[in-house]
Each structure stands twice: as C-alpha cells, then as structure tokens.
C-alpha cells in the first residue's frame, strides 16, 4: 500500500461491523482497502460526491431542497419517517426528534426483518452474549435460518466458524457447526451437520428439540421433515457442548410463526443453560439496524413502529409499522433515510409511495429516489462522516470520517430540517 494508511477502520456496511480494516488514503480519496470482504471493499471504493440535491427530478440548491422537504412534511397530515438502518445513532436521534415535532410515525427496516425477535425478547428475555464471547468460547455454533456466508462474509473468520479464540485456539477444528434451514445454502456447505427442514415448520422443529433436550419421547419419524434421530443428535450436541451459540436469522423471524418461533428458540436456549452455557444472537443485516432499535428504545421506550400523532409515543406493530401504514394507504408523505423501500417493500407499499410526496436523504441514488419529489445527498457514514454504530450483538462502535466529500452528514441534514420546521411552526403559532 502507498499513501497514508488508517488502521482500525470500522466497516459499517453490514451488522458484523468489522473494525480491523486498513484504508489507504491518497490526495483526499480512498485508494485501497485491506481486510474487507468484497462487499465492504466495493462500498468504500465507490464513495464519491457525484449526486446533487433535486426537486421533482431537477437539480436544486441544498437550501431549496431543504425548504421543499420542510414544506411537504409540514403540509402532511399523517407522515412517516422510515429507514434508519444505515445511519449513525446520532442521526437516528435527530430523526426521532423530527418525528416527535411532526407528530409522525417513525419506523426502521427492523419491523420487517428482526422485529419479531425483538417482540419475542419482550416476552422471554434474550439469553445472549457478545460476538467476542462467542469467538473465544463457543465450541458449538448453530445457524438457524441465517446464511452469513453470503449476508455477512467475514462473520466466520472474525466471530464464529473459523475464528481463533481463547478457548478455541484451533478455530474451525475446535468447533462443531450445525445449520438448520429450508434449503442448502453457502453456509450449509461448510457445516458438519445440515438439517433441511420443511418450509414453515420451524415451530414444530423447535418443539421437538425442546422435548428431546428434556428427555421426552417424540411421536413421528420425520418431525419438520427431518428424521427424529437427527433431531436427537442435535439435542445431544447442544446439551454436551462446553459453550453453544445459535445465530438466528430472517429464515426464522419471517417464516410461519414469526415471534412465536423466536419465543420457542429463546426458551430452548434458556433451558439448555440447565446443562451447559448456551446463548442466542440475532444475525442482523444492515450496519446500524441494531442501533435503530437501541436509540428508539432510549428515546421513546419502544424499538420500532412508533407513532407520535397523540403527542406521546405509541407502539403497535401492525398499526404503526411502515409496511402496514403504506399498504393501507394511510400516510400522506414519507421521509426515507437509510433505506430503499421501493426496492424491498411489497408492491402495494411501493404503489402508495409513488402516489405521495417522498423525500429521500441518502448518499447514493437508489430506486426510491427515482420516485421522490426531493432528494438530498449526504456523506456516506463511516467513510465521509463519523458516527456511532451498533454491531449485531448491540456493542456500539465509533466509525471514522476518512475523507471529506463536501457533503453534509445525515445528522446535519436532519437537524437543519427539524430546525426549519420548528421555525415554521413557531411562525404559524404566532399568527393566531
Ligand atoms: S463482513 Fe460486513 S462489516 Fe465486515 S467487511 Fe464485509 S460488509 Fe464490512
């Protein structure tokens, strides 16, 4: 590498938040990235200031774009602020303050990924540990409905399958790896045991495991599509390991049963602690989706899907969550930050988004920006803006500003938007 090398750089592009990257800077831009996976490297190298603000598809000054965004949000009767999963905690806090000021709904991508596991935690608690603890101690790793080989490529080498830890000095040789999923995945190919269950049968599978762990006989030869002997072997592996960690993903949170699946899994993990040490960790996707839940919970008491229209925060998944608000056509304006709902939400939601004023605050042009009335480009966090991100195990890490792209941060844009709206509301009040 040539130029200035910055060490201990945090990659904010997935929930693993690898914090061991080295980035080479030269002439104010990024020339090289070491230790990142292909996804992380591409994101760092793609950071540049190509976009400009726009109103109705036409270039606009930053001030004009902010003014139009404020006007659209003030005019709305029931707005939604949506996203939050790729922006720093400081910006998430600003977005919540803006939602409170507007009496708006605010939701993150969590409500349609790990929201059910968060709801299950509210019922059962979460027997969990840090990724560092899993790396240093776990000799049994179970991936249930998660595929980190593709979603979080360095998870294996840093925290789970091959990571060398205090009590796992030989890495992969010191661990048994089990995958439970509905189809063979890249992660399943690396496992010692792969249990391919029938789609939608996670609840049955977890019930069988709980029974077998307790020594209760199970009826039927193939519960959840897997021979009962293989479930019995997994139950034995779980009870006999020194330290177990189960990483659960959207294959469990978004399949039939949702939060009920998670309540069973977390109960199973609690029960396993009668025999050994066992923990459960959510496999989070976006770089700060865990932060969105933490920050919303500090500020409002609730982790996602919060409504401020009554003047105080209310939480009701299914009523105040983004997919439901959009599918029912209830919201009349949407501020999107740190997400791309047009690319990921159901067609009914996208059709409603296309019919209402949408404001997009994002470092890059995306599908949602193509239907937005206002777009405001911002500095990519962790590259051209600093901020706090929460790793998938809820450990906060500080991401650095590496280069200056001459763009404002998410936090700055949201603060200026909030101040503008507050001034306009003051003017309106003084009128009466
Ligand atoms: S695994 Fe995730 S956090 Fe680590 S380098 Fe790749 S994209 Fe970045």
CSV table of C-alpha atoms and ligand atoms in Angstrom, one decimal:
chain,number,residue,atom,x,y,z
A,1,UNK,CA,0.0,0.0,0.0
A,2,UNK,CA,1.1,3.6,-0.6
A,3,UNK,CA,-0.1,6.9,0.8
A,4,UNK,CA,-1.4,7.3,4.4
A,5,UNK,CA,-2.8,4.2,5.9
A,6,UNK,CA,-5.5,4.5,8.5
A,7,UNK,CA,-5.9,1.5,10.8
A,8,UNK,CA,-8.8,0.1,12.9
A,9,UNK,CA,-11.4,1.3,10.5
A,10,UNK,CA,-14.9,0.2,11.1
A,11,UNK,CA,-16.8,-1.1,8.1
A,12,UNK,CA,-20.5,-0.1,8.5
A,13,UNK,CA,-21.9,-2.0,5.6
A,14,UNK,CA,-23.3,-5.0,7.5
A,15,UNK,CA,-24.2,-5.8,11.1
A,16,UNK,CA,-20.8,-7.5,11.7
A,17,UNK,CA,-19.1,-4.0,11.8
A,18,UNK,CA,-15.6,-5.4,11.2
A,19,UNK,CA,-13.3,-3.0,13.0
A,20,UNK,CA,-9.9,-4.2,11.8
A,21,UNK,CA,-9.8,-2.7,8.3
A,22,UNK,CA,-6.9,-0.7,6.9
A,23,UNK,CA,-7.7,2.1,4.4
A,24,UNK,CA,-5.1,3.8,2.2
A,25,UNK,CA,-5.8,7.5,1.5
A,26,UNK,CA,-4.1,9.5,-1.2
A,27,UNK,CA,-4.9,13.0,-2.3
A,28,UNK,CA,-8.1,13.1,-0.2
A,29,UNK,CA,-9.6,9.9,-1.7
A,30,UNK,CA,-9.6,6.2,-0.9
A,31,UNK,CA,-7.0,4.3,-2.9
A,32,UNK,CA,-7.2,0.9,-1.3
A,33,UNK,CA,-8.9,-1.2,1.4
A,34,UNK,CA,-7.3,-4.1,3.3
A,35,UNK,CA,-9.1,-6.9,5.1
A,36,UNK,CA,-12.7,-6.0,4.0
A,37,UNK,CA,-14.8,-8.5,2.2
A,38,UNK,CA,-15.8,-7.8,-1.5
A,39,UNK,CA,-19.0,-6.0,-0.3
A,40,UNK,CA,-17.2,-3.8,2.1
A,41,UNK,CA,-14.3,-3.0,-0.2
A,42,UNK,CA,-16.7,-2.0,-3.1
A,43,UNK,CA,-18.7,0.3,-0.8
A,44,UNK,CA,-15.5,2.1,0.4
A,45,UNK,CA,-14.1,2.5,-3.1
A,46,UNK,CA,-17.5,3.7,-4.5
A,47,UNK,CA,-17.8,6.6,-2.1
A,48,UNK,CA,-17.7,9.8,-4.2
A,49,UNK,CA,-19.7,13.1,-4.4
A,50,UNK,CA,-21.5,12.6,-7.7
A,51,UNK,CA,-25.0,13.4,-6.6
A,52,UNK,CA,-26.7,16.8,-6.2
A,53,UNK,CA,-29.9,17.7,-4.5
A,54,UNK,CA,-33.1,17.6,-6.6
A,55,UNK,CA,-36.7,18.8,-6.6
A,56,UNK,CA,-39.1,16.9,-9.0
A,57,UNK,CA,-36.1,15.4,-10.8
A,58,UNK,CA,-34.4,18.8,-11.4
A,59,UNK,CA,-31.1,19.9,-9.8
A,60,UNK,CA,-31.7,22.2,-6.8
A,61,UNK,CA,-29.6,24.0,-4.3
A,62,UNK,CA,-29.2,22.3,-0.9
A,63,UNK,CA,-31.2,25.2,0.7
A,64,UNK,CA,-34.1,24.9,-1.8
A,65,UNK,CA,-34.2,21.1,-1.4
A,66,UNK,CA,-34.4,21.5,2.4
A,67,UNK,CA,-37.1,24.2,2.1
A,68,UNK,CA,-39.2,22.0,-0.2
A,69,UNK,CA,-38.8,19.0,2.1
A,70,UNK,CA,-39.9,21.1,5.1
A,71,UNK,CA,-42.9,22.3,3.2
A,72,UNK,CA,-44.0,18.8,2.1
A,73,UNK,CA,-43.7,17.5,5.7
A,74,UNK,CA,-45.5,20.5,7.2
A,75,UNK,CA,-48.4,20.1,4.8
A,76,UNK,CA,-48.8,16.3,5.5
A,77,UNK,CA,-51.5,15.2,8.0
A,78,UNK,CA,-50.0,11.8,8.8
A,79,UNK,CA,-46.4,11.5,7.7
A,80,UNK,CA,-44.0,8.6,8.0
A,81,UNK,CA,-40.2,8.7,8.7
A,82,UNK,CA,-38.8,5.4,7.5
A,83,UNK,CA,-35.4,3.7,7.3
A,84,UNK,CA,-32.7,4.5,9.9
A,85,UNK,CA,-30.8,1.2,9.5
A,86,UNK,CA,-27.6,2.6,7.8
A,87,UNK,CA,-27.3,5.9,9.5
A,88,UNK,CA,-25.4,6.6,12.8
A,89,UNK,CA,-27.1,6.7,16.2
A,90,UNK,CA,-26.6,10.5,16.3
A,91,UNK,CA,-28.7,10.8,13.1
A,92,UNK,CA,-31.3,8.3,14.4
A,93,UNK,CA,-31.8,10.5,17.4
A,94,UNK,CA,-32.4,13.6,15.2
A,95,UNK,CA,-34.9,11.6,13.1
A,96,UNK,CA,-36.8,10.7,16.2
A,97,UNK,CA,-36.8,14.4,17.4
A,98,UNK,CA,-38.2,15.3,13.9
A,99,UNK,CA,-40.9,12.6,14.1
A,100,UNK,CA,-41.9,13.9,17.5
A,101,UNK,CA,-42.1,17.5,16.2
A,102,UNK,CA,-44.2,16.5,13.3
A,103,UNK,CA,-46.5,14.1,15.3
A,104,UNK,CA,-45.4,11.5,12.7
A,105,UNK,CA,-44.9,7.7,12.5
A,106,UNK,CA,-41.3,6.5,12.6
A,107,UNK,CA,-40.2,3.0,11.7
A,108,UNK,CA,-37.0,1.2,10.8
A,109,UNK,CA,-36.4,-1.8,8.5
A,110,UNK,CA,-36.3,-3.8,11.7
A,111,UNK,CA,-40.1,-4.1,11.7
A,112,UNK,CA,-39.9,-6.4,8.6
A,113,UNK,CA,-36.7,-8.2,9.5
A,114,UNK,CA,-35.9,-8.9,13.1
A,115,UNK,CA,-39.0,-7.1,14.6
A,116,UNK,CA,-40.5,-10.5,15.6
A,117,UNK,CA,-37.3,-11.4,17.5
A,118,UNK,CA,-37.5,-8.1,19.4
A,119,UNK,CA,-41.1,-8.8,20.2
A,120,UNK,CA,-40.2,-12.3,21.4
A,121,UNK,CA,-37.4,-10.7,23.6
A,122,UNK,CA,-40.1,-8.6,25.3
A,123,UNK,CA,-41.8,-11.8,26.3
A,124,UNK,CA,-38.9,-14.2,27.2
A,125,UNK,CA,-35.8,-12.0,27.5
A,126,UNK,CA,-32.7,-12.7,25.4
A,127,UNK,CA,-30.1,-15.1,26.8
A,128,UNK,CA,-27.2,-13.7,24.8
A,129,UNK,CA,-23.5,-12.8,24.8
A,130,UNK,CA,-21.1,-10.6,22.8
A,131,UNK,CA,-19.6,-11.8,19.5
A,132,UNK,CA,-16.3,-11.7,21.3
A,133,UNK,CA,-17.5,-14.2,23.9
A,134,UNK,CA,-18.8,-16.5,21.1
A,135,UNK,CA,-15.5,-16.3,19.3
A,136,UNK,CA,-13.5,-17.1,22.4
A,137,UNK,CA,-15.7,-19.8,23.9
A,138,UNK,CA,-18.2,-21.4,21.6
A,139,UNK,CA,-17.4,-25.0,20.5
A,140,UNK,CA,-20.9,-25.5,19.1
A,141,UNK,CA,-22.2,-23.0,16.6
A,142,UNK,CA,-25.7,-23.3,15.2
A,143,UNK,CA,-27.0,-21.1,12.3
A,144,UNK,CA,-30.8,-21.3,12.2
A,145,UNK,CA,-32.4,-19.6,9.2
A,146,UNK,CA,-29.3,-17.5,8.6
A,147,UNK,CA,-26.7,-17.5,5.9
A,148,UNK,CA,-23.7,-15.4,6.9
A,149,UNK,CA,-21.5,-16.9,4.1
A,150,UNK,CA,-23.5,-14.5,1.8
A,151,UNK,CA,-25.0,-11.9,4.1
A,152,UNK,CA,-22.0,-11.1,6.3
A,153,UNK,CA,-19.0,-12.7,4.7
A,154,UNK,CA,-16.4,-12.1,7.4
A,155,UNK,CA,-18.6,-13.3,10.3
A,156,UNK,CA,-17.0,-16.8,10.0
A,157,UNK,CA,-13.4,-15.6,10.3
A,158,UNK,CA,-14.0,-12.9,12.9
A,159,UNK,CA,-16.6,-14.4,15.3
A,160,UNK,CA,-17.8,-17.9,14.5
A,161,UNK,CA,-16.9,-20.8,12.3
A,162,UNK,CA,-13.1,-20.3,11.9
A,163,UNK,CA,-12.3,-17.6,14.4
A,164,UNK,CA,-9.4,-18.5,16.8
A,165,UNK,CA,-10.3,-17.6,20.3
A,166,UNK,CA,-9.0,-18.0,23.9
A,167,UNK,CA,-10.7,-21.5,24.3
A,168,UNK,CA,-10.9,-22.2,20.6
A,169,UNK,CA,-7.2,-21.8,19.5
A,170,UNK,CA,-7.5,-24.0,16.5
A,171,UNK,CA,-10.5,-22.2,15.1
A,172,UNK,CA,-12.6,-24.4,12.8
A,173,UNK,CA,-11.1,-27.6,14.3
A,174,UNK,CA,-12.3,-26.6,17.8
A,175,UNK,CA,-15.9,-26.2,16.7
A,176,UNK,CA,-18.9,-28.2,15.5
A,177,UNK,CA,-21.0,-26.2,13.1
A,178,UNK,CA,-24.7,-27.0,12.5
A,179,UNK,CA,-27.1,-25.4,10.0
A,180,UNK,CA,-30.8,-25.6,10.1
A,181,UNK,CA,-32.5,-24.2,7.0
A,182,UNK,CA,-35.2,-24.9,4.4
A,183,UNK,CA,-32.6,-25.1,1.6
A,184,UNK,CA,-28.9,-25.8,1.1
A,185,UNK,CA,-27.1,-22.5,1.4
A,186,UNK,CA,-23.4,-21.5,1.1
A,187,UNK,CA,-23.3,-21.7,5.0
A,188,UNK,CA,-24.8,-25.2,4.9
A,189,UNK,CA,-22.0,-26.4,2.7
A,190,UNK,CA,-19.4,-25.5,5.4
A,191,UNK,CA,-21.4,-27.2,8.2
A,192,UNK,CA,-20.7,-30.5,9.9
A,193,UNK,CA,-24.5,-31.1,10.1
A,194,UNK,CA,-27.2,-29.7,7.9
A,195,UNK,CA,-30.8,-30.3,8.9
A,196,UNK,CA,-33.0,-29.3,6.0
A,197,UNK,CA,-36.4,-28.7,7.5
A,198,UNK,CA,-39.7,-28.4,5.7
A,199,UNK,CA,-40.7,-24.7,4.9
A,200,UNK,CA,-42.8,-23.2,7.7
A,201,UNK,CA,-42.0,-26.0,10.2
A,202,UNK,CA,-39.6,-24.1,12.5
A,203,UNK,CA,-42.1,-24.1,15.3
A,204,UNK,CA,-42.6,-27.8,15.1
A,205,UNK,CA,-38.8,-28.4,14.9
A,206,UNK,CA,-38.1,-26.3,18.0
A,207,UNK,CA,-40.9,-28.0,19.9
A,208,UNK,CA,-39.3,-31.4,19.1
A,209,UNK,CA,-35.9,-30.1,20.1
A,210,UNK,CA,-37.2,-28.8,23.5
A,211,UNK,CA,-38.9,-32.2,24.1
A,212,UNK,CA,-35.7,-34.2,23.2
A,213,UNK,CA,-33.5,-31.9,25.4
A,214,UNK,CA,-35.8,-32.7,28.3
A,215,UNK,CA,-35.7,-36.5,27.5
A,216,UNK,CA,-39.4,-36.5,26.4
A,217,UNK,CA,-40.2,-39.1,23.7
A,218,UNK,CA,-41.4,-37.7,20.4
A,219,UNK,CA,-44.0,-39.2,18.2
A,220,UNK,CA,-43.5,-39.5,14.4
A,221,UNK,CA,-40.4,-40.5,12.4
A,222,UNK,CA,-39.8,-37.2,10.5
A,223,UNK,CA,-40.8,-34.2,12.5
A,224,UNK,CA,-40.5,-31.0,10.4
A,225,UNK,CA,-39.2,-33.2,7.5
A,226,UNK,CA,-36.0,-34.4,9.3
A,227,UNK,CA,-35.5,-37.9,10.8
A,228,UNK,CA,-36.1,-37.9,14.5
A,229,UNK,CA,-32.7,-39.4,15.1
A,230,UNK,CA,-31.0,-36.3,13.7
A,231,UNK,CA,-33.0,-34.1,16.0
A,232,UNK,CA,-32.0,-36.3,18.9
A,233,UNK,CA,-28.3,-36.0,17.8
A,234,UNK,CA,-28.6,-32.2,17.7
A,235,UNK,CA,-30.3,-32.2,21.2
A,236,UNK,CA,-27.3,-34.2,22.5
A,237,UNK,CA,-24.8,-31.9,20.8
A,238,UNK,CA,-26.5,-29.0,22.4
A,239,UNK,CA,-26.5,-30.5,25.9
A,240,UNK,CA,-23.0,-31.8,25.8
A,241,UNK,CA,-21.1,-28.8,24.3
A,242,UNK,CA,-19.0,-26.7,26.5
A,243,UNK,CA,-20.5,-23.4,25.2
A,244,UNK,CA,-23.1,-23.1,22.4
A,245,UNK,CA,-24.2,-20.2,20.3
A,246,UNK,CA,-27.2,-20.1,18.0
A,247,UNK,CA,-27.2,-17.3,15.4
A,248,UNK,CA,-30.8,-16.9,14.1
A,249,UNK,CA,-31.8,-15.0,11.0
A,250,UNK,CA,-34.8,-14.0,8.9
A,251,UNK,CA,-35.4,-17.6,7.9
A,252,UNK,CA,-36.8,-17.9,11.4
A,253,UNK,CA,-38.2,-14.4,12.1
A,254,UNK,CA,-40.1,-14.1,8.8
A,255,UNK,CA,-41.3,-17.7,8.4
A,256,UNK,CA,-44.6,-19.0,9.6
A,257,UNK,CA,-44.9,-18.4,13.4
A,258,UNK,CA,-42.6,-15.4,13.4
A,259,UNK,CA,-42.3,-14.1,17.0
A,260,UNK,CA,-43.8,-17.5,18.3
A,261,UNK,CA,-40.8,-19.2,16.7
A,262,UNK,CA,-38.4,-16.9,18.5
A,263,UNK,CA,-40.2,-17.3,21.8
A,264,UNK,CA,-39.6,-21.1,21.4
A,265,UNK,CA,-36.0,-20.7,20.4
A,266,UNK,CA,-35.1,-18.3,23.2
A,267,UNK,CA,-36.9,-20.6,25.7
A,268,UNK,CA,-34.9,-23.6,24.4
A,269,UNK,CA,-31.7,-21.6,24.8
A,270,UNK,CA,-32.7,-20.7,28.4
A,271,UNK,CA,-33.5,-24.4,29.1
A,272,UNK,CA,-30.1,-25.5,27.7
A,273,UNK,CA,-28.4,-23.4,30.4
A,274,UNK,CA,-29.5,-26.1,32.9
A,275,UNK,CA,-26.9,-28.4,31.2
A,276,UNK,CA,-24.2,-26.1,29.7
A,277,UNK,CA,-23.7,-22.5,28.7
A,278,UNK,CA,-25.8,-21.5,25.6
A,279,UNK,CA,-26.6,-18.2,24.0
A,280,UNK,CA,-28.6,-16.8,21.2
A,281,UNK,CA,-27.6,-13.9,18.9
A,282,UNK,CA,-29.7,-12.3,16.1
A,283,UNK,CA,-27.9,-12.2,12.7
A,284,UNK,CA,-28.6,-8.5,11.8
A,285,UNK,CA,-28.2,-7.4,8.2
A,286,UNK,CA,-27.9,-3.6,7.9
A,287,UNK,CA,-24.9,-1.8,9.6
A,288,UNK,CA,-27.0,0.0,12.2
A,289,UNK,CA,-30.3,-1.7,12.3
A,290,UNK,CA,-29.5,-2.8,15.9
A,291,UNK,CA,-28.7,0.9,16.7
A,292,UNK,CA,-32.2,1.9,15.4
A,293,UNK,CA,-33.8,-0.3,18.0
A,294,UNK,CA,-31.5,0.9,20.8
A,295,UNK,CA,-31.9,4.6,20.0
A,296,UNK,CA,-35.7,4.4,19.5
A,297,UNK,CA,-36.0,2.4,22.8
A,298,UNK,CA,-33.9,5.1,24.7
A,299,UNK,CA,-35.9,7.9,23.3
A,300,UNK,CA,-39.4,6.5,23.2
A,301,UNK,CA,-39.5,3.3,25.2
A,302,UNK,CA,-40.2,1.3,22.0
A,303,UNK,CA,-37.9,-0.4,19.5
A,304,UNK,CA,-39.7,0.3,16.1
A,305,UNK,CA,-43.1,1.2,14.7
A,306,UNK,CA,-43.6,4.3,16.9
A,307,UNK,CA,-46.4,6.8,16.4
A,308,UNK,CA,-46.4,10.4,17.8
A,309,UNK,CA,-49.7,11.6,16.5
A,310,UNK,CA,-51.2,11.7,20.0
A,311,UNK,CA,-48.4,13.9,21.3
A,312,UNK,CA,-46.6,11.0,23.0
A,313,UNK,CA,-45.0,7.8,21.7
A,314,UNK,CA,-47.3,4.8,21.0
A,315,UNK,CA,-46.2,1.3,19.8
A,316,UNK,CA,-48.4,-1.1,17.9
A,317,UNK,CA,-46.8,-3.4,15.4
A,318,UNK,CA,-49.3,-4.0,12.5
A,319,UNK,CA,-50.8,-0.5,13.1
A,320,UNK,CA,-47.8,1.9,13.1
A,321,UNK,CA,-45.3,-0.2,11.2
A,322,UNK,CA,-44.2,1.0,7.8
A,323,UNK,CA,-45.4,-1.9,5.6
A,324,UNK,CA,-48.9,-1.7,7.2
A,325,UNK,CA,-49.2,2.1,7.0
A,326,UNK,CA,-48.1,2.1,3.4
A,327,UNK,CA,-50.2,-1.0,2.3
A,328,UNK,CA,-53.3,0.6,3.8
A,329,UNK,CA,-52.5,3.9,2.1
A,330,UNK,CA,-52.7,5.8,5.4
A,331,UNK,CA,-49.6,8.0,5.3
A,332,UNK,CA,-49.6,11.1,3.1
A,333,UNK,CA,-45.9,11.9,3.0
A,334,UNK,CA,-42.8,9.8,3.6
A,335,UNK,CA,-39.2,10.8,4.6
A,336,UNK,CA,-36.9,8.0,3.7
A,337,UNK,CA,-33.4,7.9,5.2
A,338,UNK,CA,-31.0,5.0,5.3
A,339,UNK,CA,-33.2,2.5,3.4
A,340,UNK,CA,-34.6,1.8,-0.1
A,341,UNK,CA,-38.2,0.8,0.4
A,342,UNK,CA,-39.1,0.9,-3.3
A,343,UNK,CA,-36.5,-2.0,-3.8
A,344,UNK,CA,-37.6,-4.0,-0.8
A,345,UNK,CA,-41.2,-3.5,0.3
A,346,UNK,CA,-44.2,-5.2,-1.3
A,347,UNK,CA,-45.8,-3.8,-4.5
A,348,UNK,CA,-48.8,-2.3,-2.7
A,349,UNK,CA,-46.5,-0.3,-0.4
A,350,UNK,CA,-44.4,0.9,-3.4
A,351,UNK,CA,-47.5,1.9,-5.3
A,352,UNK,CA,-48.7,4.1,-2.4
A,353,UNK,CA,-45.2,5.6,-2.0
A,354,UNK,CA,-45.3,6.6,-5.7
A,355,UNK,CA,-48.6,8.4,-5.1
A,356,UNK,CA,-47.5,10.6,-2.2
A,357,UNK,CA,-44.6,13.1,-1.7
A,358,UNK,CA,-41.4,11.3,-0.9
A,359,UNK,CA,-38.2,12.8,0.4
A,360,UNK,CA,-35.0,10.7,0.2
A,361,UNK,CA,-31.9,11.5,2.2
A,362,UNK,CA,-29.2,9.1,1.0
A,363,UNK,CA,-25.6,9.1,-0.1
A,364,UNK,CA,-26.4,7.3,-3.3
A,365,UNK,CA,-29.2,7.4,-5.9
A,366,UNK,CA,-31.5,4.4,-5.4
A,367,UNK,CA,-34.8,3.1,-6.6
A,368,UNK,CA,-36.8,5.1,-4.0
A,369,UNK,CA,-35.0,8.3,-5.1
A,370,UNK,CA,-36.4,7.7,-8.6
A,371,UNK,CA,-39.9,8.3,-7.4
A,372,UNK,CA,-39.0,11.0,-4.8
A,373,UNK,CA,-40.1,14.7,-5.0
A,374,UNK,CA,-37.0,15.8,-3.1
A,375,UNK,CA,-33.6,14.1,-2.9
A,376,UNK,CA,-30.8,15.3,-0.6
A,377,UNK,CA,-27.4,13.6,-0.9
A,378,UNK,CA,-25.4,13.1,2.2
A,379,UNK,CA,-21.9,12.0,3.2
A,380,UNK,CA,-21.7,8.2,3.5
A,381,UNK,CA,-21.4,7.4,7.2
A,382,UNK,CA,-18.2,5.6,8.1
A,383,UNK,CA,-16.5,6.9,5.0
A,384,UNK,CA,-17.1,10.7,4.8
A,385,UNK,CA,-18.9,11.2,8.2
A,386,UNK,CA,-18.2,9.9,11.7
A,387,UNK,CA,-20.8,8.3,13.9
A,388,UNK,CA,-21.8,5.6,16.3
A,389,UNK,CA,-23.0,2.2,15.0
A,390,UNK,CA,-24.3,-0.8,17.0
A,391,UNK,CA,-23.0,-4.2,16.0
A,392,UNK,CA,-25.4,-7.1,15.7
A,393,UNK,CA,-24.6,-8.0,19.4
A,394,UNK,CA,-25.6,-4.4,20.4
A,395,UNK,CA,-21.9,-3.4,21.1
A,396,UNK,CA,-21.5,0.3,20.0
A,397,UNK,CA,-18.5,1.2,17.8
A,398,UNK,CA,-17.3,4.5,16.6
A,399,UNK,CA,-17.0,4.8,12.8
A,400,UNK,CA,-14.4,7.3,11.5
A,401,UNK,CA,-14.6,10.1,8.9
A,402,UNK,CA,-11.9,9.1,6.4
A,403,UNK,CA,-12.4,11.6,3.6
A,404,UNK,CA,-14.2,14.9,3.0
A,405,UNK,CA,-16.6,14.7,0.1
A,406,UNK,CA,-18.0,18.2,0.8
A,407,UNK,CA,-21.4,16.7,1.7
A,408,UNK,CA,-23.3,17.2,5.0
A,409,UNK,CA,-23.9,14.3,7.3
A,410,UNK,CA,-27.3,12.6,7.8
A,411,UNK,CA,-27.3,14.2,11.3
A,412,UNK,CA,-26.7,17.6,10.0
A,413,UNK,CA,-29.4,17.4,7.3
A,414,UNK,CA,-32.0,16.1,9.7
A,415,UNK,CA,-31.1,18.8,12.3
A,416,UNK,CA,-31.4,21.6,9.7
A,417,UNK,CA,-34.7,20.2,8.5
A,418,UNK,CA,-36.0,19.9,12.1
A,419,UNK,CA,-35.0,23.5,12.9
A,420,UNK,CA,-36.6,24.8,9.7
A,421,UNK,CA,-39.9,23.0,10.5
A,422,UNK,CA,-39.8,24.2,14.2
A,423,UNK,CA,-39.3,27.8,13.0
A,424,UNK,CA,-42.2,27.5,10.5
A,425,UNK,CA,-44.4,26.0,13.2
A,426,UNK,CA,-43.5,28.9,15.6
A,427,UNK,CA,-44.4,31.4,12.8
A,428,UNK,CA,-47.7,29.7,12.3
A,429,UNK,CA,-48.5,29.8,16.0
A,430,UNK,CA,-47.6,33.5,16.4
A,431,UNK,CA,-50.0,34.2,13.5
A,432,UNK,CA,-53.0,33.0,15.6
B,1,LIG,S1,-18.5,-8.6,6.7
B,1,LIG,FE1,-19.8,-6.8,6.7
B,1,LIG,S2,-18.7,-5.4,8.1
B,1,LIG,FE2,-17.2,-7.0,7.5
B,1,LIG,S3,-16.1,-6.1,5.8
B,1,LIG,FE3,-17.8,-7.3,4.9
B,1,LIG,S4,-19.5,-5.8,4.7
B,1,LIG,FE4,-18.0,-4.9,6.0
